[in-house]
CSV table of C-alpha atoms in Angstrom, one decimal:
chain,number,residue,atom,x,y,z
A,681,UNK,CA,0.0,0.0,0.0
A,682,UNK,CA,1.3,3.4,-1.0
A,683,UNK,CA,1.1,5.2,2.4
A,684,UNK,CA,3.2,8.1,0.9
A,685,UNK,CA,0.0,9.4,-0.9
A,686,UNK,CA,-1.8,12.0,1.3
A,687,UNK,CA,-4.8,13.0,-0.8
A,688,UNK,CA,-5.3,15.3,-3.8
A,689,UNK,CA,-2.6,17.7,-4.9
A,690,UNK,CA,-4.2,19.5,-7.9
A,691,UNK,CA,-6.8,19.1,-10.6
A,692,UNK,CA,-5.9,20.3,-14.2
A,693,UNK,CA,-8.6,21.1,-16.7
A,694,UNK,CA,-9.1,22.7,-20.1
A,695,UNK,CA,-10.7,26.0,-21.0
A,696,UNK,CA,-11.4,28.2,-24.0
A,697,UNK,CA,-10.9,31.7,-22.8
A,698,UNK,CA,-8.1,32.7,-20.3
A,699,UNK,CA,-9.7,36.0,-19.2
A,700,UNK,CA,-13.1,34.4,-18.6
A,701,UNK,CA,-11.4,31.5,-16.7
A,702,UNK,CA,-9.4,33.9,-14.5
A,703,UNK,CA,-12.5,36.0,-13.8
A,704,UNK,CA,-14.5,33.0,-12.8
A,705,UNK,CA,-12.1,31.6,-10.3
A,706,UNK,CA,-10.7,34.8,-8.8
A,707,UNK,CA,-13.9,36.8,-9.0
A,708,UNK,CA,-16.9,34.5,-8.7
A,709,UNK,CA,-15.2,31.8,-6.5
A,710,UNK,CA,-12.8,34.1,-4.7
A,711,UNK,CA,-9.7,31.9,-5.1
A,712,UNK,CA,-6.3,33.4,-5.4
A,713,UNK,CA,-4.4,33.1,-8.7
A,714,UNK,CA,-1.1,31.8,-7.3
A,715,UNK,CA,0.8,31.3,-10.6
A,716,UNK,CA,0.6,32.7,-14.2
A,717,UNK,CA,2.8,30.6,-16.4
A,718,UNK,CA,2.6,28.6,-19.6
A,719,UNK,CA,2.0,25.1,-20.8
A,720,UNK,CA,5.4,23.3,-20.9
A,721,UNK,CA,4.4,21.5,-24.2
A,722,UNK,CA,2.6,24.4,-25.8
A,723,UNK,CA,4.2,27.6,-24.5
A,724,UNK,CA,1.8,29.9,-26.4
A,725,UNK,CA,-0.9,28.7,-24.0
A,726,UNK,CA,-1.2,29.8,-20.4
A,727,UNK,CA,-1.1,27.5,-17.4
A,728,UNK,CA,-3.1,29.2,-14.7
A,729,UNK,CA,-3.2,28.1,-11.0
A,730,UNK,CA,-5.9,29.0,-8.5
A,731,UNK,CA,-5.8,28.1,-4.8
A,732,UNK,CA,-5.6,29.3,-1.3
A,733,UNK,CA,-3.1,32.0,-0.2
A,734,UNK,CA,0.0,30.0,-0.8
A,735,UNK,CA,-1.1,27.2,-3.2
A,736,UNK,CA,-1.4,24.5,-0.5
A,737,UNK,CA,-1.5,21.0,-2.1
A,738,UNK,CA,-5.1,19.9,-2.0
A,739,UNK,CA,-6.4,23.4,-2.9
A,740,UNK,CA,-5.0,23.9,-6.4
A,741,UNK,CA,-7.2,24.1,-9.5
A,742,UNK,CA,-5.2,24.6,-12.7
A,743,UNK,CA,-6.2,25.3,-16.3
A,744,UNK,CA,-4.8,25.2,-19.8
A,745,UNK,CA,-6.9,27.8,-21.8
A,746,UNK,CA,-6.6,26.9,-25.5
A,747,UNK,CA,-8.3,29.7,-27.5
A,748,UNK,CA,-9.6,27.5,-30.3
A,749,UNK,CA,-10.4,24.3,-28.4
A,750,UNK,CA,-13.8,22.6,-29.0
A,751,UNK,CA,-16.2,21.9,-26.1
A,752,UNK,CA,-15.6,18.7,-24.2
A,753,UNK,CA,-18.2,15.9,-24.3
A,754,UNK,CA,-18.9,14.4,-20.9
A,755,UNK,CA,-18.6,10.7,-20.6
A,756,UNK,CA,-16.8,7.8,-18.9
A,757,UNK,CA,-13.1,7.6,-18.4
A,758,UNK,CA,-12.7,11.0,-16.9
A,759,UNK,CA,-13.1,13.0,-13.7
A,760,UNK,CA,-16.6,14.3,-14.0
A,761,UNK,CA,-17.0,16.6,-11.0
A,762,UNK,CA,-14.5,18.6,-8.9
A,763,UNK,CA,-15.8,19.3,-5.4
A,764,UNK,CA,-14.7,22.1,-3.1
A,765,UNK,CA,-15.0,22.1,0.7
A,766,UNK,CA,-16.9,25.1,2.3
A,767,UNK,CA,-17.7,25.8,5.9
A,768,UNK,CA,-20.9,24.4,7.5
A,769,UNK,CA,-23.8,26.8,7.1
A,770,UNK,CA,-22.4,28.6,4.1
A,771,UNK,CA,-24.3,26.8,1.3
A,772,UNK,CA,-27.1,29.4,1.2
A,773,UNK,CA,-24.5,32.2,0.8
A,774,UNK,CA,-22.9,30.4,-2.1
A,775,UNK,CA,-26.2,29.6,-3.7
A,776,UNK,CA,-27.2,33.3,-3.6
A,777,UNK,CA,-23.8,34.6,-4.6
A,778,UNK,CA,-23.4,32.3,-7.6
A,779,UNK,CA,-27.0,33.1,-8.8
A,780,UNK,CA,-26.2,36.8,-8.6
A,781,UNK,CA,-23.0,36.2,-10.6
A,782,UNK,CA,-25.0,34.5,-13.3
A,783,UNK,CA,-23.5,31.0,-12.7
A,784,UNK,CA,-25.6,28.2,-14.2
A,785,UNK,CA,-26.5,24.7,-13.2
A,786,UNK,CA,-27.2,25.5,-9.6
A,787,UNK,CA,-28.8,22.5,-7.8
A,788,UNK,CA,-29.0,21.5,-4.2
A,789,UNK,CA,-28.8,17.9,-3.2
A,790,UNK,CA,-27.5,15.6,-0.5
A,791,UNK,CA,-25.0,12.8,-1.0
A,792,UNK,CA,-23.4,10.5,1.5
A,793,UNK,CA,-25.2,12.6,4.2
A,794,UNK,CA,-23.5,15.8,3.1
A,795,UNK,CA,-25.2,19.0,1.9
A,796,UNK,CA,-24.1,19.8,-1.6
A,797,UNK,CA,-24.5,22.5,-4.2
A,798,UNK,CA,-23.8,21.6,-7.9
A,799,UNK,CA,-22.9,24.4,-10.4
A,800,UNK,CA,-21.3,24.9,-13.8
A,801,UNK,CA,-18.0,26.5,-14.7
A,802,UNK,CA,-17.7,28.8,-17.7
A,803,UNK,CA,-17.1,26.0,-20.2
A,804,UNK,CA,-19.7,23.7,-18.7
A,805,UNK,CA,-17.3,22.3,-16.2
A,806,UNK,CA,-18.9,20.3,-13.4
A,807,UNK,CA,-18.3,21.6,-9.9
A,808,UNK,CA,-19.9,21.3,-6.5
A,809,UNK,CA,-19.6,22.7,-3.0
A,810,UNK,CA,-19.9,20.4,0.1
A,811,UNK,CA,-20.3,21.7,3.6
A,812,UNK,CA,-17.8,20.4,6.1
A,813,UNK,CA,-17.9,21.1,9.8
A,814,UNK,CA,-14.4,20.0,10.6
A,815,UNK,CA,-12.3,21.4,7.8
A,816,UNK,CA,-9.6,23.5,9.6
A,817,UNK,CA,-7.7,24.6,6.4
A,818,UNK,CA,-7.1,28.3,6.2
A,819,UNK,CA,-8.8,30.0,3.2
A,820,UNK,CA,-7.8,32.9,1.0
A,821,UNK,CA,-9.8,35.7,2.5
A,822,UNK,CA,-8.9,38.6,0.2
A,823,UNK,CA,-10.8,37.4,-2.9
A,824,UNK,CA,-14.1,39.1,-2.2
A,825,UNK,CA,-15.5,36.2,-0.1
A,826,UNK,CA,-15.4,36.4,3.7
A,827,UNK,CA,-13.4,33.8,5.6
A,828,UNK,CA,-16.5,32.4,7.1
A,829,UNK,CA,-17.7,31.3,3.7
A,830,UNK,CA,-14.5,31.0,1.6
A,831,UNK,CA,-13.4,27.8,-0.1
A,832,UNK,CA,-11.1,25.7,2.1
A,833,UNK,CA,-9.7,23.5,-0.7
A,834,UNK,CA,-10.8,20.4,-2.4
A,835,UNK,CA,-13.3,18.0,-0.8
A,836,UNK,CA,-13.1,15.4,-3.6
A,837,UNK,CA,-13.2,14.4,-7.2
A,838,UNK,CA,-15.8,12.2,-8.8
A,839,UNK,CA,-14.8,9.8,-11.6
A,840,UNK,CA,-17.1,8.3,-14.2
A,841,UNK,CA,-16.1,4.8,-15.3
A,842,UNK,CA,-17.7,2.0,-17.3
A,843,UNK,CA,-16.2,-0.5,-14.9
A,844,UNK,CA,-14.9,0.6,-11.6
A,845,UNK,CA,-13.3,-2.7,-10.5
A,846,UNK,CA,-9.7,-2.2,-11.5
A,847,UNK,CA,-9.6,1.4,-10.5
A,848,UNK,CA,-11.1,0.6,-7.1
A,849,UNK,CA,-8.2,-1.8,-6.6
A,850,UNK,CA,-5.7,0.8,-7.7
A,851,UNK,CA,-7.2,3.4,-5.2
A,852,UNK,CA,-6.9,0.8,-2.4
A,853,UNK,CA,-3.2,0.3,-3.4
A,854,UNK,CA,-2.8,4.1,-3.3
A,855,UNK,CA,-3.7,4.3,0.4
A,856,UNK,CA,-7.5,4.8,-0.1
A,857,UNK,CA,-10.1,2.7,1.7
A,858,UNK,CA,-13.7,2.2,0.6
A,859,UNK,CA,-15.9,3.9,3.2
A,860,UNK,CA,-19.4,4.0,1.7
A,861,UNK,CA,-21.6,3.3,-1.2
A,862,UNK,CA,-24.7,5.1,-2.5
A,863,UNK,CA,-26.3,3.6,-5.6
A,864,UNK,CA,-23.7,3.3,-8.4
A,865,UNK,CA,-21.2,5.6,-6.5
A,866,UNK,CA,-18.5,4.1,-4.3
A,867,UNK,CA,-16.6,6.5,-1.9
A,868,UNK,CA,-13.0,6.1,-1.1
A,869,UNK,CA,-11.0,8.1,1.5
A,870,UNK,CA,-7.2,8.3,1.9
A,871,UNK,CA,-5.8,7.3,5.3
A,872,UNK,CA,-4.2,10.2,7.2
A,873,UNK,CA,-4.9,12.6,4.5
A,874,UNK,CA,-4.3,16.3,3.8
A,875,UNK,CA,-7.9,17.4,3.9
A,876,UNK,CA,-8.6,16.8,0.2
A,877,UNK,CA,-9.2,13.2,1.1
A,878,UNK,CA,-12.0,11.7,-1.0
A,879,UNK,CA,-12.4,10.1,-4.4
A,880,UNK,CA,-15.9,9.0,-5.6
A,881,UNK,CA,-16.1,6.4,-8.3
A,882,UNK,CA,-19.4,6.2,-10.3
A,883,UNK,CA,-20.0,3.2,-12.5
A,884,UNK,CA,-21.9,4.0,-15.8
A,885,UNK,CA,-21.5,1.0,-18.1
A,886,UNK,CA,-23.9,2.3,-20.8
A,887,UNK,CA,-22.3,5.8,-21.1
A,888,UNK,CA,-20.1,6.7,-24.0
A,889,UNK,CA,-16.5,7.6,-23.5
A,890,UNK,CA,-15.7,11.2,-22.8
A,891,UNK,CA,-14.2,13.5,-25.5
A,892,UNK,CA,-11.6,15.9,-24.1
A,893,UNK,CA,-12.2,19.6,-24.7
A,894,UNK,CA,-13.1,22.8,-23.0
A,895,UNK,CA,-14.7,22.0,-19.6
A,896,UNK,CA,-12.9,18.6,-19.3
A,897,UNK,CA,-10.5,17.6,-16.6
A,898,UNK,CA,-7.2,16.7,-18.2
A,899,UNK,CA,-5.7,14.9,-15.2
A,900,UNK,CA,-6.0,14.7,-11.4
A,901,UNK,CA,-2.8,14.8,-9.2
A,902,UNK,CA,-2.2,13.1,-5.9
A,903,UNK,CA,0.2,14.5,-3.3
A,904,UNK,CA,3.4,13.1,-1.8
A,905,UNK,CA,5.6,15.0,0.6
A,906,UNK,CA,8.9,15.0,-1.4
A,907,UNK,CA,10.9,13.5,-4.3
A,908,UNK,CA,12.1,10.6,-2.2
A,909,UNK,CA,8.5,9.5,-1.5
A,910,UNK,CA,7.6,10.0,-5.1
A,911,UNK,CA,10.4,7.7,-6.3
A,912,UNK,CA,9.1,5.1,-3.8
A,913,UNK,CA,5.6,5.4,-5.4
A,914,UNK,CA,7.0,5.3,-8.9
A,915,UNK,CA,8.9,2.1,-8.2
A,916,UNK,CA,5.9,0.4,-6.6
A,917,UNK,CA,3.6,1.4,-9.5
A,918,UNK,CA,6.2,0.1,-12.1
A,919,UNK,CA,6.5,-3.2,-10.2
A,920,UNK,CA,2.7,-3.5,-10.2
A,921,UNK,CA,2.7,-3.2,-14.0
A,922,UNK,CA,1.8,0.4,-14.6
A,923,UNK,CA,3.5,2.4,-17.4
A,924,UNK,CA,4.8,5.4,-15.5
A,925,UNK,CA,6.6,8.4,-16.9
A,926,UNK,CA,10.0,9.5,-15.7
A,927,UNK,CA,10.0,12.2,-13.1
A,928,UNK,CA,9.3,15.6,-14.7
A,929,UNK,CA,10.3,19.0,-13.3
A,930,UNK,CA,7.2,21.2,-13.3
A,931,UNK,CA,9.0,24.1,-11.5
A,932,UNK,CA,6.6,24.2,-8.6
A,933,UNK,CA,6.5,20.4,-8.0
A,934,UNK,CA,7.9,17.2,-9.5
A,935,UNK,CA,5.5,15.0,-11.4
A,936,UNK,CA,5.0,11.5,-12.7
A,937,UNK,CA,2.0,10.4,-14.8
A,938,UNK,CA,0.3,7.1,-15.6
A,939,UNK,CA,-3.0,6.1,-17.2
A,940,UNK,CA,-5.5,4.2,-15.0
A,941,UNK,CA,-7.5,1.1,-16.0
A,942,UNK,CA,-10.6,3.2,-16.3
A,943,UNK,CA,-8.9,5.7,-18.6
A,944,UNK,CA,-8.3,8.6,-16.2
A,945,UNK,CA,-4.8,10.2,-16.3
A,946,UNK,CA,-3.3,10.2,-12.8
A,947,UNK,CA,-0.4,12.3,-11.6
A,948,UNK,CA,1.6,12.0,-8.4
A,949,UNK,CA,3.1,15.4,-7.5
A,950,UNK,CA,5.4,16.5,-4.7
A,951,UNK,CA,4.5,19.2,-2.2
A,952,UNK,CA,8.0,20.7,-2.7
A,953,UNK,CA,9.3,23.2,-3.7
A,954,UNK,CA,6.0,25.1,-3.8
A,955,UNK,CA,4.7,28.2,-5.6
A,956,UNK,CA,6.9,30.7,-3.7
A,957,UNK,CA,10.1,29.4,-5.3
A,958,UNK,CA,10.2,32.3,-7.8
A,959,UNK,CA,7.8,34.8,-6.3
A,960,UNK,CA,7.3,36.4,-2.9
A,961,UNK,CA,4.1,35.1,-1.2
A,962,UNK,CA,2.6,38.6,-1.2
A,963,UNK,CA,2.8,38.7,-5.0
A,964,UNK,CA,2.0,35.2,-6.1
A,965,UNK,CA,0.4,34.9,-9.6
A,966,UNK,CA,1.1,38.5,-10.6
A,967,UNK,CA,4.0,38.2,-13.1
A,968,UNK,CA,4.3,35.9,-16.0
A,969,UNK,CA,6.7,33.2,-15.0
A,970,UNK,CA,8.3,31.1,-17.7
A,971,UNK,CA,10.0,27.7,-17.5
A,972,UNK,CA,13.8,28.0,-18.3
A,973,UNK,CA,13.4,26.3,-21.7
A,974,UNK,CA,10.9,28.9,-22.8
A,975,UNK,CA,12.5,32.1,-21.3
A,976,UNK,CA,13.7,33.2,-24.7
A,977,UNK,CA,10.1,33.4,-25.9
A,978,UNK,CA,9.1,36.1,-23.3
A,979,UNK,CA,9.0,39.1,-25.8
A,980,UNK,CA,6.7,37.1,-28.1
A,981,UNK,CA,4.5,35.6,-25.3
A,982,UNK,CA,4.0,39.0,-23.6
A,983,UNK,CA,2.5,40.3,-26.8
A,984,UNK,CA,0.7,37.1,-27.8
A,985,UNK,CA,-0.9,35.9,-24.6
A,986,UNK,CA,-4.4,37.4,-23.8
A,987,UNK,CA,-4.3,39.9,-20.9
A,988,UNK,CA,-6.1,38.3,-17.9
A,989,UNK,CA,-7.5,41.6,-16.6
A,990,UNK,CA,-9.4,44.2,-18.5
């Protein structure tokens, strides 16, 4: 069992418009943009990171906004819904706030005994809030949402699969235990987690495969403390038969990737070095930061990339 894994690290999705995406997460959801950089493999496209004050693992939502990307088609083999944790008693605030902001898809429900509010992102992304009474994580309180209501970080992700069997076994190997079941949804929680502890797995055998595009989750990342722990995880996954990438330097964390039996792309990311490695904490996400290999493109990118603020 991979006891090195401590819960979610980040979720990375696709978008169509960078400015709209930035306005949604920093304005409507009140998160902090903690990094403005570019896609390592397509440097003419932003990579935007939104989180709490310092980009704590388990709070980080990231986006690749491709200007000409088509809309994603929901289906199996993907993370369907990304769920944020909010304080107990704040659901009514968020329902009113999001309605005033013109957010669509608002729907209250209860799942696994938790009060929940579903809503859409700007590209039809599927999100939800869940009230939690014992989430002690410190929110970003300067984004226009008071600390008593502000997002604490991730609560969970929900995956849609045609057959959950092999993925369930993988999650158990990754330090998750099955704690509940409701209909076709099985709930897994990581042991001794970082607060972003839950993965839900929904079995939908008759649903078509997802088609990646704007509004789709590209991959979900799980957190390990450091590179040593990451290498231990990589070795164990390889020995189990998974095809795992070499360790890749992503500037703010080190990453490995592998495809799950259900088709979802998993990443294992380190908590180190963090988002303050090249910016003071007081100014996270303000300047355009470029990977070393793309530094020579700065004059072009500063003219080409869409300004995030009006």
